[in-house]
Amino acid sequence: SSFSTSSSAYAPITVKNITVFGSGLMGAGIVQVAAQNAFDVTMVDLNPEALKKGQDIITSSLKRVAKKQFPEDAGKQKEFIDTTMARIKTSTDSEAAAKNADLIVEAIVENLKTKQQLFSLLDKVAPEHTLFCSNTSSLPIEEIAKATKRTDRFGGLHFFNPVPQMKLVEVIRTDATSQDSFDALLDVCKRMKKTPVSCKDTPGFIVNRLLVPYMMESLRIVERGEATPEDVDTAMKLGAGFPMGPFELADFVGLDTMKFIVDGWRKEGKVDANLVAPVKLLDELVAKGDLGRKSGQGFYPYGGVGGKK
Ligand code: NAI
């Protein structure tokens, strides 16, 4: 891809190679979707076991996609899986993996310092033209971008879990993100067959800015003894047409993640304090380790006899 070396004028780039940092839940999903749509992808994780787990997630997800796309044609299914997997490289070497990336997508732990450290390193080793973006759910993109000298080539690509199924990507621009960079990010989303929406760099972007206060208000209804989680969930599914009720969603997202987001926003002070006022019920469940699906117990039990699946 071509780029101008003069001051800040970077010609629009066409992204071909993508490097994804983090092979967890989100990173693996992003790698899969990129590879399925003809990008060459490198998946990086510091932890080799996480890398292996990421590959396993991708393989089993691709098998399901292949069966759906080519029912009763085992040959085509295999070809689809092999072609897609052939586009994916894995690495534990962050510097080497950055060297031929046109776009870097960061999906590592939700910690500002850790993300800044990674991007500070990548800024030094990635080519000039390389676009950087973070998949963060709750941190300001601008704060992460500060660790680099390429704030004009830095934005947010916020995917949703599970990445292969969820059509939406929120594309975030800071005040420093250039139009060319932003256009390139939108283009990548479309080539991944996702639907992008544009949003400024504000807490929670669009989806979580609306969902999180709604989920907190659901907790308050239950805490005041006005309705049970089951009835609130049923009400929102059948009365508002939501695919999941707020308590099912909270268990799916993880109660610790929800608390982390709310606590962060409260500290940051950009969101109306009443919307993110603490709820005892949430704090108590998190303190007990009842984190939702991943711990086997949240508002509902999971996996056990009589538990939800
Ligand atoms: P995860 O915990 O499943 O995966 C994170 C991975 O990053 C781990 O495998 C870890 O070994 C690796 N890692 C940590 N530091 C690293 C480094 N310096 N270089 C390379 N790899 C490193 O996390 P998850 O859930 O996939 O989230 C990742 C990001 O995506 C977070 O910023 C989160 O806020 C965001 N996000 C999460 C969503 C979710 O539903 N879980 C939804 C949308 C965004």
mmCIF file of C-alpha atoms and ligand atoms in Angstrom:
data_model
loop_
_atom_site.group_PDB
_atom_site.id
_atom_site.type_symbol
_atom_site.label_atom_id
_atom_site.label_comp_id
_atom_site.label_asym_id
_atom_site.label_seq_id
_atom_site.Cartn_x
_atom_site.Cartn_y
_atom_site.Cartn_z
ATOM 1 C CA SER A 1 0.000 0.000 0.000
ATOM 2 C CA SER A 2 1.180 3.497 -0.760
ATOM 3 C CA PHE A 3 1.589 6.418 1.567
ATOM 4 C CA SER A 4 3.079 9.857 1.412
ATOM 5 C CA THR A 5 6.059 10.594 3.613
ATOM 6 C CA SER A 6 5.383 14.314 3.627
ATOM 7 C CA SER A 7 4.399 15.805 6.996
ATOM 8 C CA SER A 8 0.927 14.589 7.936
ATOM 9 C CA ALA A 9 -0.563 13.889 4.507
ATOM 10 C CA TYR A 10 -1.129 10.157 4.304
ATOM 11 C CA ALA A 11 -2.818 8.984 1.138
ATOM 12 C CA PRO A 12 -5.810 6.721 1.723
ATOM 13 C CA ILE A 13 -4.565 3.223 2.320
ATOM 14 C CA THR A 14 -6.123 -0.060 1.363
ATOM 15 C CA VAL A 15 -5.816 -2.479 4.210
ATOM 16 C CA LYS A 16 -4.685 -5.977 3.295
ATOM 17 C CA ASN A 17 -2.726 -7.277 6.274
ATOM 18 C CA ILE A 18 -4.291 -7.091 9.709
ATOM 19 C CA THR A 19 -2.543 -7.895 12.979
ATOM 20 C CA VAL A 20 -4.786 -8.552 15.965
ATOM 21 C CA PHE A 21 -3.355 -8.344 19.491
ATOM 22 C CA GLY A 22 -5.069 -10.605 22.020
ATOM 23 C CA SER A 23 -6.420 -14.048 21.134
ATOM 24 C CA GLY A 24 -9.182 -14.067 23.750
ATOM 25 C CA LEU A 25 -12.912 -14.054 23.213
ATOM 26 C CA MET A 26 -12.900 -10.899 21.073
ATOM 27 C CA GLY A 27 -9.498 -11.165 19.402
ATOM 28 C CA ALA A 28 -10.169 -14.686 18.095
ATOM 29 C CA GLY A 29 -13.546 -13.589 16.733
ATOM 30 C CA ILE A 30 -12.059 -10.587 14.933
ATOM 31 C CA VAL A 31 -9.287 -12.748 13.443
ATOM 32 C CA GLN A 32 -11.845 -15.262 12.193
ATOM 33 C CA VAL A 33 -14.095 -12.696 10.553
ATOM 34 C CA ALA A 34 -11.138 -10.945 8.912
ATOM 35 C CA ALA A 35 -9.749 -14.229 7.548
ATOM 36 C CA GLN A 36 -13.171 -15.334 6.306
ATOM 37 C CA ASN A 37 -13.289 -12.140 4.268
ATOM 38 C CA ALA A 38 -9.928 -12.508 2.543
ATOM 39 C CA PHE A 39 -7.680 -10.422 4.794
ATOM 40 C CA ASP A 40 -4.288 -11.855 5.746
ATOM 41 C CA VAL A 41 -4.274 -11.930 9.525
ATOM 42 C CA THR A 42 -1.700 -12.382 12.254
ATOM 43 C CA MET A 43 -3.043 -13.231 15.709
ATOM 44 C CA VAL A 44 -0.720 -12.246 18.564
ATOM 45 C CA ASP A 45 -0.883 -13.199 22.206
ATOM 46 C CA LEU A 46 1.837 -13.093 24.849
ATOM 47 C CA ASN A 47 0.511 -16.333 26.262
ATOM 48 C CA PRO A 48 1.060 -19.368 23.951
ATOM 49 C CA GLU A 49 -1.782 -21.269 25.633
ATOM 50 C CA ALA A 50 -4.176 -18.405 24.938
ATOM 51 C CA LEU A 51 -3.013 -18.465 21.329
ATOM 52 C CA LYS A 52 -3.780 -22.170 21.093
ATOM 53 C CA LYS A 53 -7.188 -21.608 22.703
ATOM 54 C CA GLY A 54 -7.890 -18.808 20.240
ATOM 55 C CA GLN A 55 -7.088 -21.126 17.333
ATOM 56 C CA ASP A 56 -9.387 -23.795 18.758
ATOM 57 C CA ILE A 57 -12.231 -21.281 19.114
ATOM 58 C CA ILE A 58 -11.744 -20.254 15.477
ATOM 59 C CA THR A 59 -11.604 -23.834 14.182
ATOM 60 C CA SER A 60 -14.805 -24.909 15.883
ATOM 61 C CA SER A 61 -16.605 -21.708 14.901
ATOM 62 C CA LEU A 62 -15.487 -22.113 11.263
ATOM 63 C CA LYS A 63 -16.839 -25.664 11.255
ATOM 64 C CA ARG A 64 -20.263 -24.328 12.198
ATOM 65 C CA VAL A 65 -20.096 -21.589 9.556
ATOM 66 C CA ALA A 66 -18.977 -24.100 6.897
ATOM 67 C CA LYS A 67 -21.856 -26.467 7.699
ATOM 68 C CA LYS A 68 -24.323 -23.611 7.362
ATOM 69 C CA GLN A 69 -22.819 -22.257 4.132
ATOM 70 C CA PHE A 70 -22.295 -25.595 2.414
ATOM 71 C CA PRO A 71 -24.812 -28.051 3.857
ATOM 72 C CA GLU A 72 -24.188 -31.642 2.759
ATOM 73 C CA ASP A 73 -21.006 -30.795 0.863
ATOM 74 C CA ALA A 74 -18.136 -32.011 3.031
ATOM 75 C CA GLY A 75 -15.594 -31.173 0.328
ATOM 76 C CA LYS A 76 -16.609 -27.528 0.092
ATOM 77 C CA GLN A 77 -16.784 -27.288 3.888
ATOM 78 C CA LYS A 78 -13.212 -28.516 4.176
ATOM 79 C CA GLU A 79 -12.028 -26.193 1.421
ATOM 80 C CA PHE A 80 -13.661 -23.191 3.148
ATOM 81 C CA ILE A 81 -12.059 -24.048 6.491
ATOM 82 C CA ASP A 82 -8.624 -24.723 4.963
ATOM 83 C CA THR A 83 -8.639 -21.532 2.858
ATOM 84 C CA THR A 84 -9.657 -19.440 5.840
ATOM 85 C CA MET A 85 -7.158 -21.045 8.234
ATOM 86 C CA ALA A 86 -4.376 -20.580 5.648
ATOM 87 C CA ARG A 87 -4.836 -16.811 5.940
ATOM 88 C CA ILE A 88 -4.165 -16.881 9.695
ATOM 89 C CA LYS A 89 -0.672 -16.755 11.184
ATOM 90 C CA THR A 90 -0.030 -16.788 14.915
ATOM 91 C CA SER A 91 2.765 -15.174 16.891
ATOM 92 C CA THR A 92 3.950 -14.379 20.400
ATOM 93 C CA ASP A 93 6.417 -11.793 19.067
ATOM 94 C CA SER A 94 4.657 -8.412 19.168
ATOM 95 C CA GLU A 95 7.391 -6.478 17.343
ATOM 96 C CA ALA A 96 7.748 -8.916 14.456
ATOM 97 C CA ALA A 97 3.984 -9.185 14.059
ATOM 98 C CA ALA A 98 3.609 -5.423 13.686
ATOM 99 C CA LYS A 99 6.112 -5.101 10.874
ATOM 100 C CA ASN A 100 3.898 -5.849 7.868
ATOM 101 C CA ALA A 101 0.542 -4.771 9.271
ATOM 102 C CA ASP A 102 -1.600 -2.206 7.449
ATOM 103 C CA LEU A 103 -3.996 -2.253 10.385
ATOM 104 C CA ILE A 104 -3.448 -3.221 14.002
ATOM 105 C CA VAL A 105 -6.507 -4.144 16.066
ATOM 106 C CA GLU A 106 -5.877 -4.309 19.792
ATOM 107 C CA ALA A 107 -8.110 -6.649 21.826
ATOM 108 C CA ILE A 108 -5.988 -7.288 24.925
ATOM 109 C CA VAL A 109 -6.976 -6.874 28.588
ATOM 110 C CA GLU A 110 -9.135 -3.847 29.470
ATOM 111 C CA ASN A 111 -6.381 -1.897 31.240
ATOM 112 C CA LEU A 112 -5.296 1.575 30.130
ATOM 113 C CA LYS A 113 -1.622 1.257 31.174
ATOM 114 C CA THR A 114 -1.239 -2.133 29.492
ATOM 115 C CA LYS A 115 -2.802 -0.875 26.277
ATOM 116 C CA GLN A 116 -0.648 2.280 26.318
ATOM 117 C CA GLN A 117 2.494 0.206 26.837
ATOM 118 C CA LEU A 118 1.643 -2.013 23.901
ATOM 119 C CA PHE A 119 0.853 0.888 21.556
ATOM 120 C CA SER A 120 3.946 2.818 22.592
ATOM 121 C CA LEU A 121 6.025 -0.163 21.509
ATOM 122 C CA LEU A 122 4.030 -0.744 18.317
ATOM 123 C CA ASP A 123 4.311 2.916 17.321
ATOM 124 C CA LYS A 124 8.080 2.491 17.147
ATOM 125 C CA VAL A 125 8.138 -0.733 15.129
ATOM 126 C CA ALA A 126 5.065 -0.574 12.836
ATOM 127 C CA PRO A 127 5.341 1.037 9.387
ATOM 128 C CA GLU A 128 4.403 4.727 9.059
ATOM 129 C CA HIS A 129 1.174 3.998 7.207
ATOM 130 C CA THR A 130 -0.136 1.422 9.703
ATOM 131 C CA LEU A 131 -3.502 2.303 11.195
ATOM 132 C CA PHE A 132 -3.994 1.572 14.889
ATOM 133 C CA CYS A 133 -7.255 0.833 16.613
ATOM 134 C CA SER A 134 -8.538 -0.478 19.905
ATOM 135 C CA ASN A 135 -11.540 -2.697 20.593
ATOM 136 C CA THR A 136 -11.931 -1.248 24.097
ATOM 137 C CA SER A 137 -15.440 -1.181 25.577
ATOM 138 C CA SER A 138 -14.922 1.394 28.282
ATOM 139 C CA LEU A 139 -11.653 3.308 27.923
ATOM 140 C CA PRO A 140 -11.322 6.608 26.017
ATOM 141 C CA ILE A 141 -9.654 5.995 22.643
ATOM 142 C CA GLU A 142 -7.916 9.355 22.976
ATOM 143 C CA GLU A 143 -6.179 8.244 26.179
ATOM 144 C CA ILE A 144 -4.894 5.061 24.565
ATOM 145 C CA ALA A 145 -3.809 6.933 21.420
ATOM 146 C CA LYS A 146 -1.753 9.363 23.541
ATOM 147 C CA ALA A 147 0.885 6.665 23.890
ATOM 148 C CA THR A 148 1.687 7.079 20.178
ATOM 149 C CA LYS A 149 2.804 9.789 17.790
ATOM 150 C CA ARG A 150 0.170 8.738 15.230
ATOM 151 C CA THR A 151 -3.034 10.026 16.803
ATOM 152 C CA ASP A 152 -4.240 10.936 13.275
ATOM 153 C CA ARG A 153 -4.039 7.243 12.339
ATOM 154 C CA PHE A 154 -5.713 6.009 15.521
ATOM 155 C CA GLY A 155 -9.378 5.154 16.063
ATOM 156 C CA GLY A 156 -11.704 2.664 17.674
ATOM 157 C CA LEU A 157 -13.220 -0.474 16.154
ATOM 158 C CA HIS A 158 -15.690 -1.779 18.707
ATOM 159 C CA PHE A 159 -16.905 -5.274 17.828
ATOM 160 C CA PHE A 160 -19.623 -7.174 19.692
ATOM 161 C CA ASN A 161 -19.630 -10.619 21.256
ATOM 162 C CA PRO A 162 -19.952 -13.120 19.572
ATOM 163 C CA VAL A 163 -18.031 -11.406 16.761
ATOM 164 C CA PRO A 164 -18.893 -13.870 13.951
ATOM 165 C CA GLN A 165 -22.637 -13.448 14.606
ATOM 166 C CA MET A 166 -22.992 -9.794 15.584
ATOM 167 C CA LYS A 167 -23.321 -7.530 12.545
ATOM 168 C CA LEU A 168 -22.466 -4.217 14.213
ATOM 169 C CA VAL A 169 -19.125 -2.456 14.556
ATOM 170 C CA GLU A 170 -18.924 0.964 16.183
ATOM 171 C CA VAL A 171 -16.215 2.986 14.454
ATOM 172 C CA ILE A 172 -14.855 5.636 16.788
ATOM 173 C CA ARG A 173 -13.120 8.820 15.786
ATOM 174 C CA THR A 174 -11.287 11.085 18.189
ATOM 175 C CA ASP A 175 -10.739 14.764 17.441
ATOM 176 C CA ALA A 176 -7.343 13.786 16.045
ATOM 177 C CA THR A 177 -8.421 10.891 13.784
ATOM 178 C CA SER A 178 -7.950 11.906 10.139
ATOM 179 C CA GLN A 179 -10.728 11.532 7.592
ATOM 180 C CA ASP A 180 -8.568 9.135 5.542
ATOM 181 C CA SER A 181 -7.976 6.900 8.542
ATOM 182 C CA PHE A 182 -11.630 6.957 9.470
ATOM 183 C CA ASP A 183 -12.681 6.113 5.897
ATOM 184 C CA ALA A 184 -10.194 3.236 5.834
ATOM 185 C CA LEU A 185 -11.681 1.828 9.060
ATOM 186 C CA LEU A 186 -15.217 2.052 7.673
ATOM 187 C CA ASP A 187 -14.026 0.299 4.519
ATOM 188 C CA VAL A 188 -12.468 -2.538 6.551
ATOM 189 C CA CYS A 189 -15.762 -3.092 8.388
ATOM 190 C CA LYS A 190 -17.695 -3.305 5.144
ATOM 191 C CA ARG A 191 -15.192 -5.727 3.657
ATOM 192 C CA MET A 192 -15.664 -7.838 6.802
ATOM 193 C CA LYS A 193 -19.392 -7.779 5.922
ATOM 194 C CA LYS A 194 -20.219 -5.876 9.080
ATOM 195 C CA THR A 195 -22.428 -2.812 9.424
ATOM 196 C CA PRO A 196 -20.425 0.114 10.769
ATOM 197 C CA VAL A 197 -21.856 3.066 12.655
ATOM 198 C CA SER A 198 -19.803 6.180 13.380
ATOM 199 C CA CYS A 199 -19.473 7.625 16.852
ATOM 200 C CA LYS A 200 -17.357 10.173 18.648
ATOM 201 C CA ASP A 201 -15.038 9.121 21.453
ATOM 202 C CA THR A 202 -17.561 9.268 24.307
ATOM 203 C CA PRO A 203 -18.127 6.823 27.230
ATOM 204 C CA GLY A 204 -19.770 3.615 26.033
ATOM 205 C CA PHE A 205 -20.046 4.920 22.474
ATOM 206 C CA ILE A 206 -23.649 4.247 21.366
ATOM 207 C CA VAL A 207 -24.624 0.738 22.423
ATOM 208 C CA ASN A 208 -23.119 0.553 25.903
ATOM 209 C CA ARG A 209 -24.002 4.173 26.690
ATOM 210 C CA LEU A 210 -27.639 3.118 26.398
ATOM 211 C CA LEU A 211 -27.417 -0.475 27.613
ATOM 212 C CA VAL A 212 -25.415 0.026 30.794
ATOM 213 C CA PRO A 213 -27.737 2.600 32.465
ATOM 214 C CA TYR A 214 -30.704 0.444 31.410
ATOM 215 C CA MET A 215 -29.144 -2.612 33.035
ATOM 216 C CA MET A 216 -28.360 -0.628 36.201
ATOM 217 C CA GLU A 217 -31.971 0.556 36.362
ATOM 218 C CA SER A 218 -33.132 -3.079 36.038
ATOM 219 C CA LEU A 219 -30.999 -3.949 39.046
ATOM 220 C CA ARG A 220 -32.585 -1.095 40.990
ATOM 221 C CA ILE A 221 -36.087 -2.410 40.214
ATOM 222 C CA VAL A 222 -35.103 -5.795 41.667
ATOM 223 C CA GLU A 223 -33.246 -4.291 44.631
ATOM 224 C CA ARG A 224 -36.330 -2.270 45.591
ATOM 225 C CA GLY A 225 -38.331 -5.500 45.493
ATOM 226 C CA GLU A 226 -40.626 -4.308 42.722
ATOM 227 C CA ALA A 227 -40.150 -7.308 40.433
ATOM 228 C CA THR A 228 -38.039 -10.435 40.088
ATOM 229 C CA PRO A 229 -35.187 -10.789 37.548
ATOM 230 C CA GLU A 230 -37.277 -13.422 35.743
ATOM 231 C CA ASP A 231 -40.238 -11.082 35.379
ATOM 232 C CA VAL A 232 -38.072 -8.145 34.284
ATOM 233 C CA ASP A 233 -36.434 -10.366 31.644
ATOM 234 C CA THR A 234 -39.769 -11.682 30.412
ATOM 235 C CA ALA A 235 -41.160 -8.154 30.323
ATOM 236 C CA MET A 236 -38.352 -6.757 28.203
ATOM 237 C CA LYS A 237 -38.328 -9.721 25.825
ATOM 238 C CA LEU A 238 -42.069 -9.813 25.222
ATOM 239 C CA GLY A 239 -42.866 -6.155 25.830
ATOM 240 C CA ALA A 240 -39.933 -4.436 24.179
ATOM 241 C CA GLY A 241 -38.868 -7.145 21.734
ATOM 242 C CA PHE A 242 -35.345 -7.485 23.160
ATOM 243 C CA PRO A 243 -33.675 -10.840 22.360
ATOM 244 C CA MET A 244 -32.418 -11.157 25.953
ATOM 245 C CA GLY A 245 -33.646 -9.587 29.178
ATOM 246 C CA PRO A 246 -31.264 -7.328 31.139
ATOM 247 C CA PHE A 247 -30.390 -10.019 33.694
ATOM 248 C CA GLU A 248 -29.685 -12.646 31.050
ATOM 249 C CA LEU A 249 -27.564 -10.034 29.287
ATOM 250 C CA ALA A 250 -25.717 -9.114 32.498
ATOM 251 C CA ASP A 251 -24.920 -12.800 33.094
ATOM 252 C CA PHE A 252 -23.733 -13.087 29.487
ATOM 253 C CA VAL A 253 -21.506 -9.998 29.658
ATOM 254 C CA GLY A 254 -20.180 -10.846 33.149
ATOM 255 C CA LEU A 255 -21.169 -8.978 36.290
ATOM 256 C CA ASP A 256 -17.533 -8.047 36.997
ATOM 257 C CA THR A 257 -17.255 -6.472 33.545
ATOM 258 C CA MET A 258 -20.446 -4.522 34.145
ATOM 259 C CA LYS A 259 -19.194 -3.293 37.516
ATOM 260 C CA PHE A 260 -15.829 -2.402 36.013
ATOM 261 C CA ILE A 261 -17.478 -0.250 33.337
ATOM 262 C CA VAL A 262 -19.847 1.506 35.748
ATOM 263 C CA ASP A 263 -17.103 2.178 38.332
ATOM 264 C CA GLY A 264 -14.830 3.530 35.588
ATOM 265 C CA TRP A 265 -17.474 5.892 34.216
ATOM 266 C CA ARG A 266 -18.347 7.117 37.710
ATOM 267 C CA LYS A 267 -14.688 7.961 38.352
ATOM 268 C CA GLU A 268 -14.272 9.590 34.954
ATOM 269 C CA GLY A 269 -17.262 11.849 35.628
ATOM 270 C CA LYS A 270 -18.418 12.331 32.030
ATOM 271 C CA VAL A 271 -21.693 10.412 32.433
ATOM 272 C CA ASP A 272 -24.581 11.706 34.615
ATOM 273 C CA ALA A 273 -23.802 10.354 38.109
ATOM 274 C CA ASN A 274 -27.372 9.116 38.701
ATOM 275 C CA LEU A 275 -27.144 6.813 35.706
ATOM 276 C CA VAL A 276 -24.111 5.027 37.123
ATOM 277 C CA ALA A 277 -24.848 5.246 40.863
ATOM 278 C CA PRO A 278 -23.649 2.059 42.607
ATOM 279 C CA VAL A 279 -26.126 -0.760 43.161
ATOM 280 C CA LYS A 280 -25.475 -2.906 46.239
ATOM 281 C CA LEU A 281 -26.894 -6.043 44.651
ATOM 282 C CA LEU A 282 -24.306 -5.888 41.865
ATOM 283 C CA ASP A 283 -21.399 -5.184 44.207
ATOM 284 C CA GLU A 284 -22.407 -8.064 46.496
ATOM 285 C CA LEU A 285 -22.695 -10.614 43.700
ATOM 286 C CA VAL A 286 -19.301 -9.612 42.288
ATOM 287 C CA ALA A 287 -17.710 -9.799 45.776
ATOM 288 C CA LYS A 288 -19.145 -13.339 46.134
ATOM 289 C CA GLY A 289 -17.686 -14.356 42.779
ATOM 290 C CA ASP A 290 -21.100 -14.851 41.158
ATOM 291 C CA LEU A 291 -20.052 -13.320 37.855
ATOM 292 C CA GLY A 292 -22.602 -14.831 35.479
ATOM 293 C CA ARG A 293 -22.209 -17.544 32.864
ATOM 294 C CA LYS A 294 -18.439 -17.767 33.147
ATOM 295 C CA SER A 295 -18.536 -18.604 36.879
ATOM 296 C CA GLY A 296 -21.581 -20.875 36.637
ATOM 297 C CA GLN A 297 -23.755 -18.538 38.698
ATOM 298 C CA GLY A 298 -24.997 -14.978 38.285
ATOM 299 C CA PHE A 299 -28.617 -13.926 38.507
ATOM 300 C CA TYR A 300 -29.298 -17.399 37.172
ATOM 301 C CA PRO A 301 -27.454 -20.707 37.641
ATOM 302 C CA TYR A 302 -25.653 -22.168 34.599
ATOM 303 C CA GLY A 303 -24.682 -25.664 33.623
ATOM 304 C CA GLY A 304 -25.976 -27.435 36.740
ATOM 305 C CA VAL A 305 -29.115 -29.531 37.012
ATOM 306 C CA GLY A 306 -32.072 -27.316 36.235
ATOM 307 C CA GLY A 307 -29.719 -24.491 35.285
ATOM 308 C CA LYS A 308 -30.043 -22.370 32.193
ATOM 309 C CA LYS A 309 -27.869 -23.268 29.248
HETATM 310 P P1 NAI B 1 -9.822 -11.837 27.057
HETATM 311 O O1 NAI B 1 -9.377 -11.765 28.464
HETATM 312 O O2 NAI B 1 -10.677 -12.977 26.614
HETATM 313 O O3 NAI B 1 -8.530 -11.825 26.111
HETATM 314 C C1 NAI B 1 -7.467 -10.947 26.272
HETATM 315 C C2 NAI B 1 -6.184 -11.619 25.752
HETATM 316 O O4 NAI B 1 -5.142 -10.638 25.629
HETATM 317 C C3 NAI B 1 -5.630 -12.727 26.662
HETATM 318 O O5 NAI B 1 -5.512 -13.918 25.908
HETATM 319 C C4 NAI B 1 -4.245 -12.201 27.086
HETATM 320 O O6 NAI B 1 -3.283 -13.238 27.188
HETATM 321 C C5 NAI B 1 -3.906 -11.262 25.947
HETATM 322 N N1 NAI B 1 -2.939 -10.218 26.239
HETATM 323 C C6 NAI B 1 -2.817 -9.478 27.365
HETATM 324 N N2 NAI B 1 -1.831 -8.570 27.213
HETATM 325 C C7 NAI B 1 -1.313 -8.739 25.959
HETATM 326 C C8 NAI B 1 -0.301 -8.091 25.194
HETATM 327 N N3 NAI B 1 0.409 -7.077 25.703
HETATM 328 N N4 NAI B 1 -0.062 -8.533 23.927
HETATM 329 C C9 NAI B 1 -0.769 -9.546 23.418
HETATM 330 N N5 NAI B 1 -1.750 -10.192 24.087
HETATM 331 C C10 NAI B 1 -2.015 -9.786 25.339
HETATM 332 O O7 NAI B 1 -10.525 -10.426 26.743
HETATM 333 P P2 NAI B 1 -11.754 -10.086 25.748
HETATM 334 O O8 NAI B 1 -13.042 -10.329 26.420
HETATM 335 O O9 NAI B 1 -11.481 -10.723 24.431
HETATM 336 O O10 NAI B 1 -11.606 -8.489 25.627
HETATM 337 C C11 NAI B 1 -10.549 -7.889 24.912
HETATM 338 C C12 NAI B 1 -10.871 -6.408 24.668
HETATM 339 O O11 NAI B 1 -12.105 -6.304 23.947
HETATM 340 C C13 NAI B 1 -11.048 -5.547 25.926
HETATM 341 O O12 NAI B 1 -10.528 -4.272 25.677
HETATM 342 C C14 NAI B 1 -12.557 -5.479 26.092
HETATM 343 O O13 NAI B 1 -12.975 -4.284 26.732
HETATM 344 C C15 NAI B 1 -13.009 -5.457 24.641
HETATM 345 N N6 NAI B 1 -14.376 -5.937 24.398
HETATM 346 C C16 NAI B 1 -14.861 -7.042 25.041
HETATM 347 C C17 NAI B 1 -16.155 -7.498 24.792
HETATM 348 C C18 NAI B 1 -16.674 -8.724 25.475
HETATM 349 O O14 NAI B 1 -17.884 -8.982 25.349
HETATM 350 N N7 NAI B 1 -15.855 -9.499 26.184
HETATM 351 C C19 NAI B 1 -17.026 -6.811 23.832
HETATM 352 C C20 NAI B 1 -16.394 -5.713 23.133
HETATM 353 C C21 NAI B 1 -15.120 -5.297 23.450
#
